[in-house]
Amino acid sequence: MSQKHKRVILTGGGTVGHVILNKLIIPELINKNIEPVYIGSKTGIEKEVISTTGITYKQISSGKLRRYFSLENAVDVFRVFKGVLEARKIIKKVKPEFVFSKGGFVTVPVVLAAKSLNIPIYIHESDITPGLANKIAGKFANKIFVTFEKTLEYVDKSKAEYIGPVIRDELKRGNESIGYELTGFDPNKETLMIIGGSLGAKHINDFVREHLDELTEVYQIIHITGQNNIDHTLETCHYKQFEFVKSELAHLLSITDTVISRSGSNAIYEFLALRKPMILIPLPLSQSRGDQIENATFFEEQGFAIKLDEEDLSLSTLTDALTRIHKERTSFVNHMDNFDVGITSLELVEKLVSEE
């Protein structure tokens, strides 16, 4: 890349999973004197997440990609077309070195616009099978980076590269003393972290609170509830709630024995990197395309986790799973030790820049 002022465009949206990697690489790009500009939707979660980074955020029109018949599909064709025109205008003004796309329906107009202007396109797929947006984007991409090696079976291998998960280094710098200070927990009692993810947390939150007395007889619980979901009437010395955690997450994970979580790939690979056995409760097909079910199944097959379908979630099934992890913890951790976990956000940026 030349010494001129360099810019790149990042895009992705719809869920935190489609945004968080972009957020991670923003400081790495800036450290290399590359200015990132974000293109997202007008109302999606990506706007809120990226607003905290201080970079330029450009919004475009975007439709929803549906796999079923709906009259809204016809309307959304026009929204996507409008989004392409808006993205073209932004891209022509920014003159980026490349576009990096993380998926979500807002990325389709951006990728189509970039292709029409001969801008290199790099996409990242973090689930085993690509979502609809990345299936479309993959046809126009110069390079497809994948988290799961199995994903190579579902994309164009000639332009795909398996890189594994992108792991936040700061999560490995957790301090147990700070973790116990944040929670007030007893170091001699087993600690669970329960986290629902950016979508679909309500069922897990409700279940935990319904069975809180039974669970806290045995365990201390760190419960990451999601926004506006804290119930202050339930606070006890064995139950600590957080809406979201940022820098505190590393410290809280350092005192966590077992994680109970949805199975978005970004999060579960971070738990894997920290050697935390997991009970994974994937979003059901009624709420997703099944990507979390595939992720959880893979992790169970590798011996990293126990998969527990939401429809089978009960105090009995959860207790059985926790008991098994307690008895077989060494086996779970040994399986994790044999897995070489991914790359850092800096290494990903270096790969992107080297493609130029």
Tab-separated table of C-alpha atoms in Angstrom:
chain	number	residue	atom	x	y	z
A	1	MET	CA	0.000	0.000	0.000
A	2	SER	CA	1.275	3.511	-0.804
A	3	GLN	CA	2.026	6.260	1.695
A	4	LYS	CA	-1.051	8.308	0.751
A	5	HIS	CA	-3.796	8.784	3.334
A	6	LYS	CA	-5.398	5.363	3.413
A	7	ARG	CA	-8.994	4.460	4.221
A	8	VAL	CA	-10.932	1.221	4.387
A	9	ILE	CA	-14.625	0.528	4.684
A	10	LEU	CA	-15.984	-1.866	7.283
A	11	THR	CA	-19.531	-3.194	7.184
A	12	GLY	CA	-21.684	-5.691	9.054
A	13	GLY	CA	-24.841	-5.568	11.097
A	14	GLY	CA	-28.020	-7.016	12.461
A	15	THR	CA	-26.459	-8.728	15.488
A	16	VAL	CA	-23.507	-8.017	17.756
A	17	GLY	CA	-21.756	-11.025	16.198
A	18	HIS	CA	-21.747	-9.225	12.843
A	19	VAL	CA	-20.183	-6.121	14.376
A	20	ILE	CA	-17.829	-7.094	17.192
A	21	LEU	CA	-14.953	-8.253	14.972
A	22	ASN	CA	-15.076	-4.979	13.056
A	23	LYS	CA	-14.941	-3.158	16.373
A	24	LEU	CA	-11.894	-5.197	17.397
A	25	ILE	CA	-9.888	-4.399	14.282
A	26	ILE	CA	-10.661	-0.655	14.292
A	27	PRO	CA	-7.830	0.278	16.715
A	28	GLU	CA	-5.421	-2.011	14.856
A	29	LEU	CA	-6.213	-0.231	11.582
A	30	ILE	CA	-5.803	3.186	13.203
A	31	ASN	CA	-2.442	2.105	14.647
A	32	LYS	CA	-1.352	1.413	11.072
A	33	ASN	CA	-2.449	4.923	10.005
A	34	ILE	CA	-5.441	3.530	8.138
A	35	GLU	CA	-8.740	5.346	8.621
A	36	PRO	CA	-11.738	2.997	8.963
A	37	VAL	CA	-15.148	4.220	7.824
A	38	TYR	CA	-18.196	2.163	8.774
A	39	ILE	CA	-21.251	1.615	6.579
A	40	GLY	CA	-24.273	0.269	8.414
A	41	SER	CA	-28.031	0.542	8.593
A	42	LYS	CA	-29.993	3.469	9.960
A	43	THR	CA	-31.380	1.696	13.004
A	44	GLY	CA	-29.414	-1.546	13.483
A	45	ILE	CA	-27.374	-2.520	16.536
A	46	GLU	CA	-24.196	-1.801	14.552
A	47	LYS	CA	-24.892	1.941	14.811
A	48	GLU	CA	-24.939	1.747	18.608
A	49	VAL	CA	-21.841	-0.478	18.855
A	50	ILE	CA	-19.715	1.534	16.429
A	51	SER	CA	-20.736	4.878	17.959
A	52	THR	CA	-18.432	4.118	20.901
A	53	THR	CA	-15.352	3.868	18.651
A	54	GLY	CA	-15.295	7.455	17.420
A	55	ILE	CA	-14.931	6.554	13.731
A	56	THR	CA	-17.125	7.880	10.919
A	57	TYR	CA	-20.409	5.995	10.561
A	58	LYS	CA	-22.346	6.219	7.291
A	59	GLN	CA	-25.869	4.837	7.102
A	60	ILE	CA	-27.660	3.396	4.095
A	61	SER	CA	-31.013	1.884	3.248
A	62	SER	CA	-31.185	-1.886	3.466
A	63	GLY	CA	-33.810	-4.571	3.155
A	64	LYS	CA	-34.156	-7.796	5.058
A	65	LEU	CA	-33.067	-11.036	3.416
A	66	ARG	CA	-35.838	-13.581	3.874
A	67	ARG	CA	-35.881	-17.254	2.963
A	68	TYR	CA	-39.674	-17.303	2.841
A	69	PHE	CA	-42.357	-15.646	0.720
A	70	SER	CA	-43.440	-12.227	1.895
A	71	LEU	CA	-44.869	-9.163	0.167
A	72	GLU	CA	-42.169	-7.223	2.016
A	73	ASN	CA	-39.603	-8.926	-0.232
A	74	ALA	CA	-40.794	-6.824	-3.172
A	75	VAL	CA	-40.454	-3.618	-1.147
A	76	ASP	CA	-37.032	-4.638	0.100
A	77	VAL	CA	-35.732	-5.098	-3.441
A	78	PHE	CA	-36.128	-1.347	-3.856
A	79	ARG	CA	-34.521	-0.701	-0.464
A	80	VAL	CA	-31.507	-2.787	-1.443
A	81	PHE	CA	-31.252	-1.001	-4.797
A	82	LYS	CA	-31.408	2.359	-3.008
A	83	GLY	CA	-28.778	1.094	-0.566
A	84	VAL	CA	-26.462	0.179	-3.447
A	85	LEU	CA	-26.721	3.707	-4.855
A	86	GLU	CA	-26.096	5.226	-1.426
A	87	ALA	CA	-23.129	2.916	-0.795
A	88	ARG	CA	-21.646	3.726	-4.218
A	89	LYS	CA	-21.779	7.423	-3.385
A	90	ILE	CA	-20.010	6.837	-0.065
A	91	ILE	CA	-17.386	4.526	-1.554
A	92	LYS	CA	-16.583	6.946	-4.388
A	93	LYS	CA	-16.027	9.702	-1.831
A	94	VAL	CA	-14.032	7.603	0.664
A	95	LYS	CA	-11.902	5.866	-2.001
A	96	PRO	CA	-11.115	2.866	0.249
A	97	GLU	CA	-8.274	0.434	-0.271
A	98	PHE	CA	-10.748	-2.380	0.371
A	99	VAL	CA	-14.091	-3.311	1.945
A	100	PHE	CA	-14.215	-5.752	4.837
A	101	SER	CA	-17.623	-7.325	5.426
A	102	LYS	CA	-18.758	-9.353	8.442
A	103	GLY	CA	-22.231	-10.322	7.234
A	104	GLY	CA	-25.780	-9.295	7.946
A	105	PHE	CA	-28.285	-7.968	5.448
A	106	VAL	CA	-26.880	-4.403	5.427
A	107	THR	CA	-23.658	-5.681	3.828
A	108	VAL	CA	-25.231	-6.776	0.558
A	109	PRO	CA	-25.680	-3.267	-0.907
A	110	VAL	CA	-22.159	-2.351	0.237
A	111	VAL	CA	-20.584	-5.395	-1.411
A	112	LEU	CA	-22.535	-4.893	-4.645
A	113	ALA	CA	-21.515	-1.227	-4.739
A	114	ALA	CA	-17.859	-2.063	-4.070
A	115	LYS	CA	-17.864	-4.683	-6.815
A	116	SER	CA	-19.317	-2.188	-9.296
A	117	LEU	CA	-16.429	0.167	-8.480
A	118	ASN	CA	-13.735	-2.553	-8.600
A	119	ILE	CA	-12.880	-2.178	-4.917
A	120	PRO	CA	-11.365	-5.349	-3.366
A	121	ILE	CA	-13.820	-7.139	-1.060
A	122	TYR	CA	-12.852	-9.356	1.863
A	123	ILE	CA	-15.484	-11.116	3.930
A	124	HIS	CA	-15.380	-13.063	7.156
A	125	GLU	CA	-17.683	-15.973	7.986
A	126	SER	CA	-17.668	-17.036	11.615
A	127	ASP	CA	-20.319	-19.784	11.486
A	128	ILE	CA	-20.000	-23.261	9.995
A	129	THR	CA	-22.397	-22.534	7.139
A	130	PRO	CA	-22.584	-19.046	5.607
A	131	GLY	CA	-25.602	-16.866	6.223
A	132	LEU	CA	-27.597	-15.649	3.238
A	133	ALA	CA	-25.808	-12.285	3.141
A	134	ASN	CA	-22.387	-13.920	3.034
A	135	LYS	CA	-23.563	-16.440	0.436
A	136	ILE	CA	-24.361	-13.503	-1.813
A	137	ALA	CA	-21.252	-11.524	-0.852
A	138	GLY	CA	-19.046	-14.566	-1.366
A	139	LYS	CA	-19.808	-14.547	-5.085
A	140	PHE	CA	-18.199	-11.105	-5.379
A	141	ALA	CA	-15.473	-11.372	-2.733
A	142	ASN	CA	-11.781	-11.462	-3.492
A	143	LYS	CA	-11.127	-13.457	-0.302
A	144	ILE	CA	-13.283	-15.306	2.218
A	145	PHE	CA	-11.842	-15.838	5.704
A	146	VAL	CA	-13.506	-18.602	7.734
A	147	THR	CA	-13.510	-19.509	11.413
A	148	PHE	CA	-14.391	-23.205	11.034
A	149	GLU	CA	-12.333	-25.433	8.738
A	150	LYS	CA	-15.555	-27.269	7.847
A	151	THR	CA	-16.851	-24.032	6.272
A	152	LEU	CA	-14.469	-24.631	3.358
A	153	GLU	CA	-17.000	-27.243	2.198
A	154	TYR	CA	-19.661	-24.537	1.760
A	155	VAL	CA	-17.724	-21.728	0.060
A	156	ASP	CA	-15.565	-21.278	-3.030
A	157	LYS	CA	-12.325	-22.927	-1.900
A	158	SER	CA	-10.316	-21.109	-4.548
A	159	LYS	CA	-10.698	-17.840	-2.645
A	160	ALA	CA	-11.268	-19.092	0.900
A	161	GLU	CA	-8.800	-19.259	3.779
A	162	TYR	CA	-9.255	-20.985	7.119
A	163	ILE	CA	-7.869	-18.717	9.849
A	164	GLY	CA	-9.717	-19.982	12.907
A	165	PRO	CA	-11.343	-17.619	15.391
A	166	VAL	CA	-10.125	-14.084	16.023
A	167	ILE	CA	-9.433	-13.848	19.753
A	168	ARG	CA	-9.252	-10.741	21.930
A	169	ASP	CA	-5.898	-10.842	23.697
A	170	GLU	CA	-7.195	-8.808	26.642
A	171	LEU	CA	-9.459	-11.680	27.709
A	172	LYS	CA	-6.347	-13.633	28.626
A	173	ARG	CA	-5.284	-10.912	31.055
A	174	GLY	CA	-8.046	-11.410	33.605
A	175	ASN	CA	-7.198	-10.921	37.285
A	176	GLU	CA	-8.902	-13.220	39.788
A	177	SER	CA	-8.550	-10.706	42.630
A	178	ILE	CA	-10.446	-8.115	40.603
A	179	GLY	CA	-13.033	-10.733	39.616
A	180	TYR	CA	-13.739	-11.565	43.253
A	181	GLU	CA	-13.782	-7.858	44.122
A	182	LEU	CA	-16.392	-7.205	41.407
A	183	THR	CA	-18.637	-10.023	42.635
A	184	GLY	CA	-17.913	-10.453	46.316
A	185	PHE	CA	-17.878	-14.209	45.672
A	186	ASP	CA	-16.233	-16.950	47.723
A	187	PRO	CA	-13.113	-18.388	45.991
A	188	ASN	CA	-13.939	-21.797	47.494
A	189	LYS	CA	-17.349	-22.109	45.827
A	190	GLU	CA	-17.877	-23.052	42.168
A	191	THR	CA	-18.845	-20.158	39.869
A	192	LEU	CA	-21.047	-20.223	36.779
A	193	MET	CA	-21.271	-17.509	34.167
A	194	ILE	CA	-24.619	-17.344	32.385
A	195	ILE	CA	-24.781	-15.215	29.258
A	196	GLY	CA	-27.474	-15.090	26.603
A	197	GLY	CA	-25.856	-13.062	23.848
A	198	SER	CA	-27.274	-10.056	22.017
A	199	LEU	CA	-30.396	-11.956	20.926
A	200	GLY	CA	-32.507	-14.612	22.554
A	201	ALA	CA	-31.491	-14.052	26.172
A	202	LYS	CA	-35.009	-13.836	27.586
A	203	HIS	CA	-35.665	-17.564	27.792
A	204	ILE	CA	-32.381	-18.194	29.576
A	205	ASN	CA	-32.862	-15.210	31.892
A	206	ASP	CA	-36.345	-16.376	32.871
A	207	PHE	CA	-35.161	-19.945	33.433
A	208	VAL	CA	-32.283	-18.901	35.672
A	209	ARG	CA	-34.508	-16.722	37.825
A	210	GLU	CA	-37.184	-19.391	38.084
A	211	HIS	CA	-34.613	-21.826	39.494
A	212	LEU	CA	-32.324	-19.351	41.230
A	213	ASP	CA	-32.784	-20.768	44.745
A	214	GLU	CA	-31.868	-24.312	43.665
A	215	LEU	CA	-28.906	-23.201	41.563
A	216	THR	CA	-27.370	-20.909	44.188
A	217	GLU	CA	-27.477	-23.681	46.771
A	218	VAL	CA	-24.573	-25.209	44.851
A	219	TYR	CA	-23.134	-22.458	42.666
A	220	GLN	CA	-22.282	-18.771	42.581
A	221	ILE	CA	-23.717	-17.169	39.460
A	222	ILE	CA	-22.455	-14.318	37.310
A	223	HIS	CA	-25.461	-13.456	35.146
A	224	ILE	CA	-24.941	-11.193	32.123
A	225	THR	CA	-28.546	-10.323	31.402
A	226	GLY	CA	-28.516	-7.916	28.467
A	227	GLN	CA	-29.790	-4.365	28.413
A	228	ASN	CA	-32.550	-3.391	30.850
A	229	ASN	CA	-32.877	-6.953	32.148
A	230	ILE	CA	-31.473	-6.652	35.662
A	231	ASP	CA	-33.864	-7.533	38.488
A	232	HIS	CA	-32.533	-5.797	41.596
A	233	THR	CA	-34.921	-7.704	43.851
A	234	LEU	CA	-32.941	-10.901	43.227
A	235	GLU	CA	-29.431	-9.791	44.244
A	236	THR	CA	-27.829	-12.118	46.794
A	237	CYS	CA	-24.290	-12.874	47.893
A	238	HIS	CA	-24.252	-15.787	45.405
A	239	TYR	CA	-25.921	-14.055	42.438
A	240	LYS	CA	-24.424	-11.044	40.663
A	241	GLN	CA	-26.060	-9.423	37.621
A	242	PHE	CA	-24.546	-7.273	34.873
A	243	GLU	CA	-26.322	-5.837	31.823
A	244	PHE	CA	-23.164	-5.840	29.720
A	245	VAL	CA	-19.491	-6.103	30.592
A	246	LYS	CA	-16.510	-4.649	28.772
A	247	SER	CA	-13.110	-4.557	30.452
A	248	GLU	CA	-14.607	-6.450	33.399
A	249	LEU	CA	-15.287	-9.552	31.301
A	250	ALA	CA	-11.710	-10.833	31.472
A	251	HIS	CA	-11.705	-10.594	35.264
A	252	LEU	CA	-15.119	-12.241	35.594
A	253	LEU	CA	-14.099	-15.086	33.296
A	254	SER	CA	-10.929	-15.621	35.324
A	255	ILE	CA	-13.067	-16.729	38.301
A	256	THR	CA	-15.591	-18.672	36.182
A	257	ASP	CA	-15.538	-22.482	36.283
A	258	THR	CA	-18.279	-23.210	33.726
A	259	VAL	CA	-20.059	-21.045	31.150
A	260	ILE	CA	-23.719	-21.465	30.216
A	261	SER	CA	-24.293	-19.626	26.966
A	262	ARG	CA	-25.931	-19.320	23.588
A	263	SER	CA	-23.570	-20.522	20.866
A	264	GLY	CA	-22.594	-17.591	18.716
A	265	SER	CA	-19.169	-18.508	17.366
A	266	ASN	CA	-17.317	-15.384	18.501
A	267	ALA	CA	-18.194	-15.929	22.150
A	268	ILE	CA	-17.749	-19.686	22.346
A	269	TYR	CA	-14.320	-19.577	20.723
A	270	GLU	CA	-13.256	-17.046	23.341
A	271	PHE	CA	-14.431	-19.414	26.078
A	272	LEU	CA	-12.477	-22.160	24.322
A	273	ALA	CA	-9.341	-20.008	24.258
A	274	LEU	CA	-9.693	-19.548	28.023
A	275	ARG	CA	-10.300	-23.287	28.537
A	276	LYS	CA	-13.762	-22.806	30.053
A	277	PRO	CA	-16.029	-25.883	29.728
A	278	MET	CA	-19.427	-24.876	28.362
A	279	ILE	CA	-23.074	-25.796	28.377
A	280	LEU	CA	-24.401	-24.392	25.114
A	281	ILE	CA	-28.094	-23.608	24.604
A	282	PRO	CA	-28.327	-22.583	20.938
A	283	LEU	CA	-31.028	-20.358	19.551
A	284	PRO	CA	-33.751	-22.702	18.253
A	285	LEU	CA	-34.777	-22.864	14.607
A	286	SER	CA	-37.842	-20.784	15.441
A	287	GLN	CA	-35.508	-17.846	16.101
A	288	SER	CA	-32.591	-18.476	13.753
A	289	ARG	CA	-31.401	-20.221	10.598
A	290	GLY	CA	-29.781	-22.944	12.722
A	291	ASP	CA	-26.216	-21.632	12.741
A	292	GLN	CA	-25.992	-21.721	16.538
A	293	ILE	CA	-27.213	-25.322	16.556
A	294	GLU	CA	-24.427	-26.238	14.113
A	295	ASN	CA	-21.840	-24.396	16.234
A	296	ALA	CA	-22.966	-26.100	19.449
A	297	THR	CA	-23.038	-29.530	17.804
A	298	PHE	CA	-19.473	-29.050	16.551
A	299	PHE	CA	-18.227	-27.978	19.983
A	300	GLU	CA	-19.924	-30.963	21.611
A	301	GLU	CA	-18.382	-33.332	19.062
A	302	GLN	CA	-14.939	-31.874	19.810
A	303	GLY	CA	-15.394	-32.430	23.553
A	304	PHE	CA	-15.423	-28.719	24.431
A	305	ALA	CA	-19.046	-28.432	25.533
A	306	ILE	CA	-22.370	-30.059	26.249
A	307	LYS	CA	-25.185	-29.036	23.910
A	308	LEU	CA	-28.586	-28.596	25.506
A	309	ASP	CA	-31.485	-27.730	23.218
A	310	GLU	CA	-33.759	-24.995	24.517
A	311	GLU	CA	-36.839	-27.219	24.329
A	312	ASP	CA	-35.062	-29.734	26.584
A	313	LEU	CA	-33.897	-27.156	29.135
A	314	SER	CA	-35.058	-27.997	32.649
A	315	LEU	CA	-33.565	-27.926	36.111
A	316	SER	CA	-32.965	-31.660	35.821
A	317	THR	CA	-31.207	-31.553	32.420
A	318	LEU	CA	-29.104	-28.557	33.409
A	319	THR	CA	-28.116	-30.144	36.716
A	320	ASP	CA	-27.140	-33.353	34.916
A	321	ALA	CA	-24.985	-31.384	32.476
A	322	LEU	CA	-23.299	-29.418	35.282
A	323	THR	CA	-22.640	-32.627	37.194
A	324	ARG	CA	-21.064	-34.218	34.145
A	325	ILE	CA	-18.790	-31.227	33.578
A	326	HIS	CA	-17.773	-31.274	37.236
A	327	LYS	CA	-16.879	-34.965	37.049
A	328	GLU	CA	-15.201	-34.798	33.624
A	329	ARG	CA	-13.619	-31.334	33.821
A	330	THR	CA	-10.124	-32.664	33.181
A	331	SER	CA	-11.293	-34.368	29.988
A	332	PHE	CA	-13.029	-31.216	28.714
A	333	VAL	CA	-9.961	-29.077	29.408
A	334	ASN	CA	-7.623	-31.634	27.808
A	335	HIS	CA	-9.691	-31.552	24.613
A	336	MET	CA	-9.479	-27.766	24.662
A	337	ASP	CA	-5.726	-27.866	25.201
A	338	ASN	CA	-5.366	-29.857	21.981
A	339	PHE	CA	-7.053	-27.143	19.914
A	340	ASP	CA	-4.861	-24.416	18.427
A	341	VAL	CA	-6.985	-21.303	18.808
A	342	GLY	CA	-6.975	-18.859	15.906
A	343	ILE	CA	-5.358	-15.493	15.394
A	344	THR	CA	-5.391	-12.057	16.998
A	345	SER	CA	-7.160	-8.991	15.628
A	346	LEU	CA	-3.752	-7.511	14.748
A	347	GLU	CA	-2.850	-10.622	12.748
A	348	LEU	CA	-6.145	-10.348	10.838
A	349	VAL	CA	-5.437	-6.713	9.976
A	350	GLU	CA	-1.975	-7.670	8.777
A	351	LYS	CA	-3.555	-10.324	6.537
A	352	LEU	CA	-6.006	-7.790	5.105
A	353	VAL	CA	-3.305	-5.223	4.446
A	354	SER	CA	-1.002	-7.819	2.884
A	355	GLU	CA	-3.697	-8.750	0.365
A	356	GLU	CA	-3.219	-5.340	-1.253
